[in-house]
Short mmCIF file of C-alpha atoms and ligand atoms in Angstrom, two decimals:
data_model
loop_
_atom_site.label_atom_id
_atom_site.label_comp_id
_atom_site.label_asym_id
_atom_site.label_seq_id
_atom_site.Cartn_x
_atom_site.Cartn_y
_atom_site.Cartn_z
CA MET A 1 -12.36 23.44 -4.02
CA ALA A 2 -15.59 25.02 -5.12
CA ALA A 3 -17.88 26.44 -2.41
CA GLY A 4 -20.41 23.88 -1.30
CA ASP A 5 -18.31 20.95 -2.45
CA ALA A 6 -17.24 19.77 0.90
CA THR A 7 -16.50 16.11 0.21
CA LEU A 8 -12.80 15.95 0.71
CA ILE A 9 -12.53 12.42 2.10
CA SER A 10 -14.95 9.71 1.02
CA ALA A 11 -13.97 6.25 -0.18
CA ASP A 12 -15.59 2.93 0.51
CA ASN A 13 -13.83 0.69 -1.98
CA GLU A 14 -10.88 0.37 -4.35
CA TRP A 15 -12.69 0.63 -7.74
CA SER A 16 -15.38 3.33 -7.88
CA PRO A 17 -14.46 6.41 -9.96
CA LEU A 18 -11.42 8.05 -8.39
CA ARG A 19 -12.01 11.79 -7.83
CA ALA A 20 -9.20 12.85 -5.47
CA VAL A 21 -5.88 11.25 -4.61
CA ILE A 22 -2.48 11.86 -3.03
CA VAL A 23 0.48 11.09 -5.27
CA GLY A 24 3.85 10.76 -3.53
CA ARG A 25 7.20 12.29 -4.31
CA ALA A 26 10.62 10.70 -4.56
CA GLU A 27 13.27 13.40 -3.90
CA ASN A 28 15.89 12.75 -1.21
CA SER A 29 14.66 9.29 -0.37
CA ALA A 30 16.96 6.94 1.49
CA PHE A 31 17.08 3.21 2.10
CA PRO A 32 15.07 2.61 5.30
CA SER A 33 17.19 1.53 8.22
CA GLU A 34 15.63 -1.00 10.55
CA PRO A 35 17.02 -3.91 12.61
CA ALA A 36 18.62 -6.63 10.47
CA LYS A 37 15.98 -9.18 11.36
CA MET A 38 13.22 -6.93 9.91
CA ILE A 39 15.18 -6.29 6.73
CA GLU A 40 15.93 -10.03 6.32
CA ALA A 41 12.26 -10.84 6.81
CA THR A 42 10.80 -8.34 4.40
CA MET A 43 13.40 -7.25 1.79
CA PRO A 44 15.03 -9.18 -1.12
CA ALA A 45 18.15 -10.84 0.29
CA GLU A 46 20.45 -9.66 -2.47
CA HIS A 47 19.86 -6.00 -1.60
CA ALA A 48 19.97 -6.32 2.22
CA ALA A 49 23.38 -4.56 2.55
CA ASN A 50 21.85 -1.25 1.30
CA PHE A 51 19.49 -0.93 4.27
CA LYS A 52 21.73 1.01 6.59
CA PRO A 53 21.54 4.50 8.06
CA GLY A 54 22.41 7.42 5.80
CA ASN A 55 22.29 5.54 2.50
CA PRO A 56 20.44 7.47 -0.22
CA PHE A 57 18.88 5.67 -3.19
CA PRO A 58 21.05 6.16 -6.32
CA ALA A 59 20.52 9.73 -7.60
CA GLU A 60 19.54 8.58 -11.09
CA ILE A 61 16.80 6.35 -9.69
CA LEU A 62 15.47 9.21 -7.62
CA SER A 63 15.34 11.70 -10.44
CA LYS A 64 13.74 9.25 -12.84
CA ALA A 65 11.26 8.12 -10.17
CA GLN A 66 10.38 11.76 -9.58
CA GLU A 67 9.73 12.25 -13.33
CA GLU A 68 7.56 9.12 -13.37
CA LEU A 69 5.54 10.33 -10.39
CA ASP A 70 5.04 13.79 -11.96
CA ASN A 71 3.99 12.24 -15.26
CA PHE A 72 1.57 9.88 -13.44
CA ALA A 73 0.12 12.82 -11.45
CA ALA A 74 -0.33 14.74 -14.73
CA ILE A 75 -2.18 11.79 -16.29
CA LEU A 76 -4.54 11.60 -13.32
CA GLN A 77 -5.16 15.38 -13.47
CA SER A 78 -5.82 15.24 -17.20
CA LYS A 79 -8.62 12.75 -16.36
CA GLY A 80 -10.24 15.23 -14.00
CA ILE A 81 -8.90 13.70 -10.79
CA ARG A 82 -7.83 16.12 -8.06
CA VAL A 83 -4.22 15.43 -7.10
CA TYR A 84 -2.52 16.43 -3.86
CA ARG A 85 1.27 16.23 -3.50
CA PRO A 86 3.22 16.04 -0.23
CA ARG A 87 5.91 18.44 0.89
CA LYS A 88 9.45 17.99 -0.29
CA VAL A 89 11.40 16.57 2.62
CA ASP A 90 15.10 15.67 3.02
CA TRP A 91 14.54 12.08 4.14
CA LEU A 92 18.26 11.39 4.28
CA LYS A 93 18.78 14.19 6.79
CA GLU A 94 15.65 13.20 8.78
CA GLY A 95 16.69 9.54 9.01
CA GLY A 96 13.55 8.61 7.21
CA TYR A 97 12.70 6.66 4.05
CA THR A 98 10.54 8.36 1.43
CA GLY A 99 7.58 10.51 0.42
CA ALA A 100 6.91 8.18 -2.51
CA MET A 101 4.84 5.54 -0.70
CA PRO A 102 1.97 7.37 1.03
CA ARG A 103 -0.28 4.23 0.81
CA ASP A 104 1.68 2.71 3.68
CA GLY A 105 0.96 5.60 6.08
CA LEU A 106 -2.59 6.76 5.36
CA LEU A 107 -5.85 4.78 5.04
CA THR A 108 -9.14 6.27 3.93
CA VAL A 109 -12.21 4.59 5.43
CA GLY A 110 -15.45 6.37 4.51
CA ASN A 111 -15.03 10.03 5.55
CA THR A 112 -12.04 9.24 7.80
CA LEU A 113 -8.34 9.40 7.01
CA ILE A 114 -6.32 7.27 9.43
CA GLU A 115 -2.58 7.65 10.01
CA ALA A 116 -0.82 4.29 10.48
CA PRO A 117 1.01 3.57 13.70
CA PHE A 118 4.08 2.38 11.79
CA ALA A 119 6.06 -0.51 13.14
CA TRP A 120 9.24 0.87 11.52
CA GLY A 121 10.94 3.51 13.63
CA CYS A 122 12.39 5.24 10.55
CA ARG A 123 8.85 5.93 9.28
CA ARG A 124 7.38 7.31 12.47
CA ASN A 125 7.64 11.00 11.36
CA GLU A 126 6.79 10.40 7.72
CA ILE A 127 3.25 11.76 7.80
CA ASN A 128 4.16 14.65 10.09
CA LEU A 129 7.01 15.72 7.88
CA GLY A 130 5.45 15.21 4.48
CA TYR A 131 1.69 15.44 4.73
CA VAL A 132 0.66 17.92 7.41
CA ASP A 133 -0.47 20.53 4.90
CA ILE A 134 -2.66 17.98 3.16
CA LEU A 135 -4.09 16.82 6.47
CA SER A 136 -4.97 20.31 7.64
CA GLU A 137 -6.59 21.14 4.30
CA LEU A 138 -8.68 17.96 4.39
CA GLY A 139 -9.49 18.27 8.06
CA ALA A 140 -10.83 21.80 7.62
CA SER A 141 -13.99 20.71 5.81
CA GLY A 142 -16.07 19.73 8.85
CA THR A 143 -17.37 16.59 7.11
CA SER A 144 -14.20 14.62 7.29
CA ARG A 145 -12.25 13.16 10.18
CA ILE A 146 -8.47 12.87 10.47
CA CYS A 147 -7.10 10.34 13.00
CA ARG A 148 -3.43 10.86 13.73
CA ALA A 149 -1.41 7.90 15.00
CA PRO A 150 -1.00 7.41 18.74
CA GLN A 151 2.20 8.83 20.16
CA ILE A 152 4.75 6.35 21.38
CA VAL A 153 5.72 7.50 24.89
CA GLY A 154 9.19 6.48 25.92
CA LYS A 155 11.12 3.76 24.21
CA ASP A 156 9.47 1.76 21.43
CA THR A 157 9.02 -1.80 22.51
CA ILE A 158 7.92 -3.27 19.16
CA TYR A 159 11.13 -5.19 18.49
CA ASP A 160 11.73 -6.31 22.08
CA ASP A 161 11.93 -9.98 22.73
CA GLY A 162 10.08 -10.95 25.79
CA LYS A 163 7.00 -12.62 27.04
CA ILE A 164 4.73 -11.16 24.43
CA LYS A 165 6.06 -12.89 21.36
CA GLY A 166 3.88 -14.56 18.78
CA PHE A 167 0.48 -13.04 18.22
CA GLY A 168 -0.92 -15.67 15.97
CA ASN A 169 -1.93 -15.78 12.39
CA GLY A 170 -5.56 -14.94 12.89
CA ASN A 171 -6.57 -18.54 13.45
CA GLY A 172 -5.73 -18.83 17.07
CA ASP A 173 -2.27 -20.11 16.26
CA ASP A 174 0.28 -18.31 18.41
CA SER A 175 3.38 -19.75 16.81
CA SER A 176 3.84 -16.85 14.43
CA HIS A 177 7.17 -15.94 12.98
CA TRP A 178 6.53 -12.23 12.73
CA ILE A 179 9.38 -9.95 13.58
CA VAL A 180 7.30 -7.42 15.56
CA ASN A 181 5.75 -8.33 18.88
CA ASN A 182 2.31 -7.32 20.09
CA SER A 183 3.38 -4.84 22.77
CA ARG A 184 1.72 -1.83 21.13
CA PRO A 185 -0.58 -1.32 18.14
CA ALA A 186 1.31 -1.38 14.81
CA PHE A 187 0.08 -1.48 11.26
CA ASP A 188 0.92 -0.23 7.83
CA ALA A 189 -2.10 1.19 6.00
CA ALA A 190 -1.10 -0.85 2.90
CA ASP A 191 -1.91 -4.03 4.79
CA PHE A 192 -5.64 -3.13 4.39
CA MET A 193 -8.08 -2.61 1.49
CA ARG A 194 -11.67 -1.37 1.38
CA PHE A 195 -14.49 -3.64 0.21
CA GLY A 196 -17.56 -1.58 1.11
CA LYS A 197 -18.22 -1.75 4.85
CA THR A 198 -15.67 -4.56 5.16
CA ILE A 199 -11.98 -3.81 5.41
CA ILE A 200 -9.84 -6.77 4.47
CA GLY A 201 -6.33 -6.87 5.88
CA GLN A 202 -3.45 -9.16 6.79
CA LEU A 203 -1.15 -9.68 9.71
CA SER A 204 2.42 -9.13 8.55
CA HIS A 205 5.92 -8.21 9.70
CA VAL A 206 4.61 -4.65 10.12
CA THR A 207 1.00 -5.26 11.26
CA ASN A 208 0.21 -6.89 14.57
CA ARG A 209 -2.97 -7.98 16.32
CA LYS A 210 -3.14 -4.84 18.46
CA GLY A 211 -2.82 -2.82 15.32
CA VAL A 212 -5.84 -4.55 13.86
CA ASP A 213 -7.80 -4.02 17.07
CA TYR A 214 -6.82 -0.37 17.12
CA LEU A 215 -7.95 0.07 13.54
CA GLN A 216 -11.24 -1.61 14.30
CA ALA A 217 -11.68 0.80 17.23
CA ILE A 218 -11.26 3.93 15.13
CA VAL A 219 -12.98 3.19 11.83
CA PRO A 220 -16.36 4.89 11.49
CA GLY A 221 -19.42 3.04 12.81
CA GLY A 222 -20.63 0.19 10.65
CA TYR A 223 -17.22 -0.78 9.20
CA SER A 224 -15.53 -3.99 10.23
CA VAL A 225 -11.98 -5.14 9.84
CA GLU A 226 -11.42 -8.78 8.80
CA ILE A 227 -8.10 -10.60 8.51
CA LEU A 228 -7.46 -12.62 5.38
CA GLU A 229 -5.37 -15.78 5.81
CA THR A 230 -2.17 -15.26 3.81
CA THR A 231 0.81 -17.52 3.42
CA ASP A 232 3.46 -14.99 2.50
CA GLU A 233 6.37 -15.53 4.82
CA HIS A 234 7.75 -12.08 3.88
CA ALA A 235 4.34 -10.45 4.29
CA MET A 236 4.43 -6.70 4.22
CA HIS A 237 1.49 -4.94 2.44
CA ILE A 238 -1.47 -6.80 1.00
CA ASP A 239 -1.53 -4.81 -2.27
CA ALA A 240 0.65 -7.28 -4.25
CA THR A 241 -1.43 -10.20 -2.99
CA ILE A 242 -5.00 -9.19 -3.92
CA LEU A 243 -6.27 -6.78 -6.62
CA PRO A 244 -9.95 -6.06 -6.94
CA LEU A 245 -10.63 -4.96 -10.53
CA ARG A 246 -14.23 -4.00 -10.01
CA LYS A 247 -17.13 -4.95 -7.75
CA GLY A 248 -17.44 -8.74 -7.85
CA LEU A 249 -14.05 -9.42 -9.53
CA LEU A 250 -10.72 -10.01 -7.81
CA VAL A 251 -7.32 -11.25 -8.89
CA TYR A 252 -4.98 -12.85 -6.37
CA HIS A 253 -1.44 -14.15 -6.04
CA PRO A 254 -1.86 -17.94 -5.91
CA GLU A 255 1.13 -18.54 -3.66
CA ARG A 256 0.08 -16.00 -1.05
CA THR A 257 -3.58 -16.69 -0.58
CA SER A 258 -6.25 -18.99 -1.92
CA LYS A 259 -9.82 -19.06 -3.19
CA ALA A 260 -10.81 -20.93 0.00
CA ALA A 261 -9.28 -18.27 2.24
CA LEU A 262 -11.03 -15.52 0.28
CA ARG A 263 -14.37 -17.32 0.26
CA GLY A 264 -14.13 -17.50 4.03
CA HIS A 265 -15.14 -13.82 3.99
CA ASP A 266 -18.79 -13.02 3.42
CA VAL A 267 -17.97 -10.05 1.30
CA PHE A 268 -16.47 -12.32 -1.38
CA ARG A 269 -19.23 -14.85 -1.37
CA ASP A 270 -20.53 -13.95 -4.83
CA TRP A 271 -17.29 -12.70 -6.26
CA GLU A 272 -15.37 -14.10 -9.22
CA LEU A 273 -11.93 -14.89 -7.80
CA HIS A 274 -9.08 -15.46 -10.25
CA ALA A 275 -5.56 -16.57 -9.47
CA TYR A 276 -3.12 -14.69 -11.69
CA PRO A 277 -2.04 -17.57 -13.97
CA PHE A 278 1.47 -16.55 -15.00
CA ALA A 279 4.75 -16.17 -13.18
CA PRO A 280 5.70 -12.46 -13.44
CA GLN A 281 7.98 -12.07 -16.44
CA PRO A 282 11.43 -10.50 -16.16
CA ARG A 283 11.37 -7.02 -17.59
CA GLU A 284 13.04 -6.52 -20.98
CA PRO A 285 15.40 -4.76 -21.04
CA PRO A 286 16.14 -5.24 -17.30
CA GLY A 287 15.11 -2.18 -15.39
CA PRO A 288 16.67 -0.77 -12.20
CA PRO A 289 17.05 -3.18 -9.26
CA MET A 290 13.88 -4.08 -7.36
CA PHE A 291 15.50 -3.10 -4.03
CA MET A 292 12.41 -3.69 -1.89
CA CYS A 293 9.81 -5.76 -3.75
CA SER A 294 9.08 -8.98 -5.57
CA PRO A 295 8.10 -9.00 -9.24
CA TRP A 296 4.49 -9.57 -8.08
CA LEU A 297 4.36 -5.81 -7.76
CA LEU A 298 2.62 -6.12 -11.12
CA LEU A 299 -0.58 -6.65 -9.07
CA ASN A 300 -0.03 -3.21 -7.45
CA ALA A 301 -2.23 -1.51 -10.03
CA LEU A 302 -4.45 1.49 -9.35
CA SER A 303 -8.05 1.52 -10.56
CA LEU A 304 -9.40 4.76 -11.93
CA ASP A 305 -12.84 3.20 -12.16
CA GLU A 306 -14.34 -0.19 -12.89
CA ASN A 307 -12.74 -0.26 -16.35
CA ARG A 308 -9.59 1.77 -16.33
CA ILE A 309 -6.47 0.69 -14.42
CA MET A 310 -2.96 2.05 -14.25
CA VAL A 311 -0.37 -0.62 -15.19
CA GLU A 312 3.45 -0.38 -15.44
CA ALA A 313 4.43 0.12 -19.12
CA ASN A 314 6.46 -3.10 -19.19
CA ASP A 315 3.81 -5.34 -17.63
CA THR A 316 2.35 -6.11 -21.04
CA GLN A 317 1.43 -9.74 -20.32
CA PHE A 318 -0.61 -8.64 -17.33
CA ALA A 319 -2.18 -5.75 -19.33
CA SER A 320 -3.26 -8.11 -22.14
CA TRP A 321 -4.61 -10.61 -19.67
CA VAL A 322 -6.88 -8.10 -17.91
CA THR A 323 -8.00 -6.72 -21.29
CA ASP A 324 -8.75 -10.07 -22.95
CA LYS A 325 -10.24 -11.81 -19.99
CA PHE A 326 -12.12 -9.01 -18.18
CA GLY A 327 -12.51 -6.27 -20.77
CA MET A 328 -10.46 -3.85 -18.66
CA THR A 329 -8.74 -0.82 -20.26
CA PRO A 330 -5.20 -0.65 -18.88
CA ILE A 331 -3.42 2.69 -19.04
CA LEU A 332 0.26 1.90 -19.47
CA CYS A 333 2.58 4.28 -17.65
CA PRO A 334 6.32 4.07 -16.99
CA PHE A 335 7.00 3.50 -13.27
CA GLN A 336 10.03 1.21 -13.03
CA HIS A 337 12.15 3.64 -11.01
CA VAL A 338 9.33 4.11 -8.44
CA ASN A 339 9.04 0.29 -8.41
CA SER A 340 12.76 0.20 -7.61
CA MET A 341 12.14 2.28 -4.50
CA GLY A 342 9.46 0.03 -3.04
CA GLY A 343 6.11 0.11 -4.77
CA SER A 344 3.90 0.79 -7.74
CA PHE A 345 0.76 2.82 -8.49
CA HIS A 346 -1.20 1.57 -5.49
CA CYS A 347 1.63 2.17 -3.03
CA ALA A 348 2.43 5.60 -4.43
CA THR A 349 -1.06 6.95 -3.89
CA VAL A 350 -3.79 7.39 -1.27
CA ASP A 351 -7.39 7.38 -2.53
CA LEU A 352 -9.24 10.30 -0.90
CA VAL A 353 -12.46 10.39 -2.83
CA ARG A 354 -14.07 7.65 -4.88
CA SER A 355 -17.64 8.43 -5.86
CA SER A 356 -20.04 5.71 -4.96
CA VAL A 357 -22.17 5.82 -8.11
N1 LIG B 1 5.70 -6.85 -0.25
C1 LIG B 1 5.18 -6.83 -1.65
C2 LIG B 1 6.04 -7.70 -2.57
O1 LIG B 1 7.24 -7.64 -2.43
C3 LIG B 1 5.16 -5.44 -2.15
C4 LIG B 1 4.14 -4.56 -1.52
C5 LIG B 1 4.38 -3.11 -1.84
N2 LIG B 1 3.34 -2.32 -1.29
C6 LIG B 1 3.46 -1.10 -0.76
N3 LIG B 1 2.31 -0.55 -0.37
N4 LIG B 1 4.56 -0.47 -0.53
O2 LIG B 1 5.57 -8.34 -3.43
#
């Protein structure tokens, strides 16, 4: 980085021009292994049997996903965006999952990069193993702040049944069906998105009330964390539920949230809110299995600025819709093998700098 250019972490929203980003990597990724009740709650039922210890993703999916990630990173670089890549890790040997989904583990809020206190045990070392070089480079600037996740001392209690059971859905209702309890803070960074000084998030099978409180306690002064009411019984990551295209314009999954729920947040008071009007189309020809996600992953786009957006090459109906209706310029990019492993462009990245003008 040029001398004097010390802004290494600075992002307040999801749509201002992207200047620096982390792009994940796929090598040696393995199916995450978590208790059966968590897998049943969050993963497509037909693929549940894969989620056991020591089970790598099929080699062909991994090598093609790696090519897709490298190609995507090269596209971003060609547009003048600074791209950081994590270390290559043997996730199979480490008992971990992947380096391809950094969005789940790191959240930028203003000048602060926050490591998620993952609910999933198999992800607890993910940032440590894959991203420490990036964190030390970013933390060296003096203008940015890196907040590592709290250490879990002793046995993790997050899956224990016991007195602390439901923690509500954000409306004072304690009859929640979430798999994790509220015994320690837990969240995945991908359950949150930046809308200026307001961070919008959701409670989910990986994000509990203490996690939300913890996030509120460590965001820089002036930012507040608000919980959107969602109705996704498999909730895990908000980035296939809402998609801001630019300031004042948001697309949402009509079965997971509603205009009324969104309007309940001051930040959306003057926004145009559009339900995505089509059911996601099956891909033609059928791509690799979607082991971990629903076809609504088409909403997991990444904005380069208020006009340009990265869209999976096969999601042509979605691409035409955002072009015709909103004048967006989608950049189509093959990403089906990354999708197969658990996410799309938003999941596979962490915005580090978005310029505010
Ligand atoms: N749970 C979402 C769905 O199946 C996918 C979210 C993926 N997001 C991520 N950050 N890994 O529709």
